[in-house]
PDB file of C-alpha atoms in Angstrom:
ATOM      1  CA  MET A   1       0.121   0.063  -0.167  1.00 46.00           C
ATOM      2  CA  SER A   2       1.361   3.006  -1.284  1.00 53.00           C
ATOM      3  CA  GLU A   3       2.164   5.482   2.054  1.00 66.00           C
ATOM      4  CA  GLU A   4       0.992   8.516  -0.426  1.00 87.00           C
ATOM      5  CA  ILE A   5      -2.810   7.466  -0.966  1.00 87.00           C
ATOM      6  CA  VAL A   6      -5.557   7.774   1.483  1.00 89.00           C
ATOM      7  CA  TYR A   7      -8.645   6.518   1.622  1.00 89.00           C
ATOM      8  CA  VAL A   8     -12.220   8.979   1.550  1.00 88.00           C
ATOM      9  CA  CYS A   9     -15.992   8.039   1.728  1.00 88.00           C
ATOM     10  CA  THR A  10     -17.613   9.616  -1.836  1.00 88.00           C
ATOM     11  CA  ALA A  11     -21.231   9.598  -0.449  1.00 89.00           C
ATOM     12  CA  ASP A  12     -22.664  13.205  -0.326  1.00 89.00           C
ATOM     13  CA  GLY A  13     -22.320  14.878   3.250  1.00 88.00           C
ATOM     14  CA  CYS A  14     -20.143  12.004   4.784  1.00 87.00           C
ATOM     15  CA  ASP A  15     -17.209  13.795   6.434  1.00 83.00           C
ATOM     16  CA  ALA A  16     -15.437  10.095   8.022  1.00 82.00           C
ATOM     17  CA  GLY A  17     -12.136  10.087   6.702  1.00 79.00           C
ATOM     18  CA  PRO A  18      -9.806  10.054   5.703  1.00 88.00           C
ATOM     19  CA  TRP A  19      -8.056   6.973   5.917  1.00 87.00           C
ATOM     20  CA  GLU A  20      -4.336   5.700   5.795  1.00 87.00           C
ATOM     21  CA  GLY A  21      -6.018   2.174   5.467  1.00 82.00           C
ATOM     22  CA  SER A  22      -8.809   0.640   2.371  1.00 83.00           C
ATOM     23  CA  HIS A  23      -9.882  -1.491   5.232  1.00 83.00           C
ATOM     24  CA  ASP A  24     -10.971   0.799   8.006  1.00 85.00           C
ATOM     25  CA  ALA A  25     -12.656   2.741   4.616  1.00 85.00           C
ATOM     26  CA  MET A  26     -14.264  -0.429   3.546  1.00 86.00           C
ATOM     27  CA  ALA A  27     -15.348  -1.171   7.086  1.00 85.00           C
ATOM     28  CA  HIS A  28     -17.706   2.229   7.306  1.00 85.00           C
ATOM     29  CA  CYS A  29     -18.796   2.037   3.767  1.00 85.00           C
ATOM     30  CA  SER A  30     -20.133  -1.618   4.368  1.00 84.00           C
ATOM     31  CA  GLU A  31     -22.551   0.084   6.906  1.00 85.00           C
ATOM     32  CA  HIS A  32     -24.086   2.415   4.861  1.00 84.00           C
ATOM     33  CA  LEU A  33     -25.386   0.681   1.334  1.00 83.00           C
ATOM     34  CA  GLU A  34     -24.815   4.117  -0.350  1.00 88.00           C
ATOM     35  CA  HIS A  35     -21.312   4.978   0.764  1.00 88.00           C
ATOM     36  CA  ALA A  36     -18.127   4.188  -1.178  1.00 87.00           C
ATOM     37  CA  TYR A  37     -14.494   5.129  -0.995  1.00 87.00           C
ATOM     38  CA  THR A  38     -11.812   6.162  -3.517  1.00 85.00           C
ATOM     39  CA  GLY A  39      -7.844   6.838  -2.722  1.00 85.00           C
ATOM     40  CA  HIS A  40      -6.757  10.348  -2.786  1.00 84.00           C
ATOM     41  CA  PRO A  41      -3.037  11.814  -2.466  1.00 87.00           C
ATOM     42  CA  ARG A  42      -2.508  12.361   1.436  1.00 86.00           C
ATOM     43  CA  ALA A  43      -0.973  16.297   0.214  1.00 83.00           C
ATOM     44  CA  ALA A  44      -5.236  16.384  -0.595  1.00 82.00           C
ATOM     45  CA  VAL A  45      -6.540  16.126   2.509  1.00 82.00           C
ATOM     46  CA  GLY A  46      -5.987  16.937   6.097  1.00 82.00           C
ATOM     47  CA  ASP A  47      -5.157  14.704   8.677  1.00 86.00           C
ATOM     48  CA  VAL A  48      -5.209  11.431   8.513  1.00 86.00           C
ATOM     49  CA  ILE A  49      -6.949   8.136  10.263  1.00 83.00           C
ATOM     50  CA  PRO A  50      -4.275   5.189  11.407  1.00 84.00           C
ATOM     51  CA  ALA A  51      -4.816   2.101  10.118  1.00 82.00           C
ATOM     52  CA  THR A  52      -6.328  -0.445  11.985  1.00 80.00           C
ATOM     53  CA  VAL A  53      -3.541  -3.327  12.540  1.00 78.00           C
ATOM     54  CA  VAL A  54      -5.069  -6.271  10.005  1.00 68.00           C
ATOM     55  CA  GLU A  55      -4.604  -9.706  11.042  1.00 68.00           C
ATOM     56  CA  ALA A  56      -2.480 -12.314   8.300  1.00 65.00           C
ATOM     57  CA  ARG A  57      -5.114 -15.354   7.310  1.00 61.00           C
ATOM     58  CA  ASP A  58      -4.558 -17.609   5.456  1.00 58.00           C
ATOM     59  CA  ASN A  59      -7.855 -19.526   4.486  1.00 55.00           C
ATOM     60  CA  ARG A  60      -7.161 -22.689   2.272  1.00 57.00           C
ATOM     61  CA  ASN A  61      -8.026 -26.018   3.067  1.00 57.00           C
ATOM     62  CA  LEU A  62      -9.253 -24.820   6.710  1.00 54.00           C
ATOM     63  CA  HIS A  63      -9.729 -28.158   7.975  1.00 57.00           C
ATOM     64  CA  HIS A  64      -5.795 -29.506   6.266  1.00 56.00           C
ATOM     65  CA  LYS A  65      -5.530 -33.409   8.015  1.00 57.00           C
ATOM     66  CA  GLY A  66      -8.865 -32.146  10.580  1.00 60.00           C
ATOM     67  CA  ASN A  67      -7.481 -29.959  12.182  1.00 60.00           C
ATOM     68  CA  PRO A  68      -9.439 -26.488  12.976  1.00 62.00           C
ATOM     69  CA  ARG A  69      -6.670 -24.253  12.517  1.00 60.00           C
ATOM     70  CA  GLY A  70      -6.724 -25.521   8.961  1.00 58.00           C
ATOM     71  CA  ALA A  71      -3.196 -25.060   6.640  1.00 56.00           C
ATOM     72  CA  LEU A  72      -1.861 -22.878  10.127  1.00 58.00           C
ATOM     73  CA  ALA A  73      -2.218 -26.028  11.930  1.00 55.00           C
ATOM     74  CA  ASP A  74       1.692 -26.797  12.563  1.00 59.00           C
ATOM     75  CA  ASP A  75       1.214 -30.186  14.134  1.00 55.00           C
ATOM     76  CA  ASP A  76      -0.139 -32.126  10.673  1.00 48.00           C
TER      77      ASP A  76
END
């Protein structure tokens, strides 16, 4: 993710954001069906909301060899 791009809600009258991470913008817009977001240059906006931490996930074969942790299982 480029540090030069931030994400803003494009809905009329919405003053939420701008967000450093697209996942934060996506979370906001998913709660409001008429909202959407787009990227803007960081220099074109004011204060930016820092991105929240996203947990790395591996959802390949979730029941790999019967282990509930799936492909993340260490004891195969």
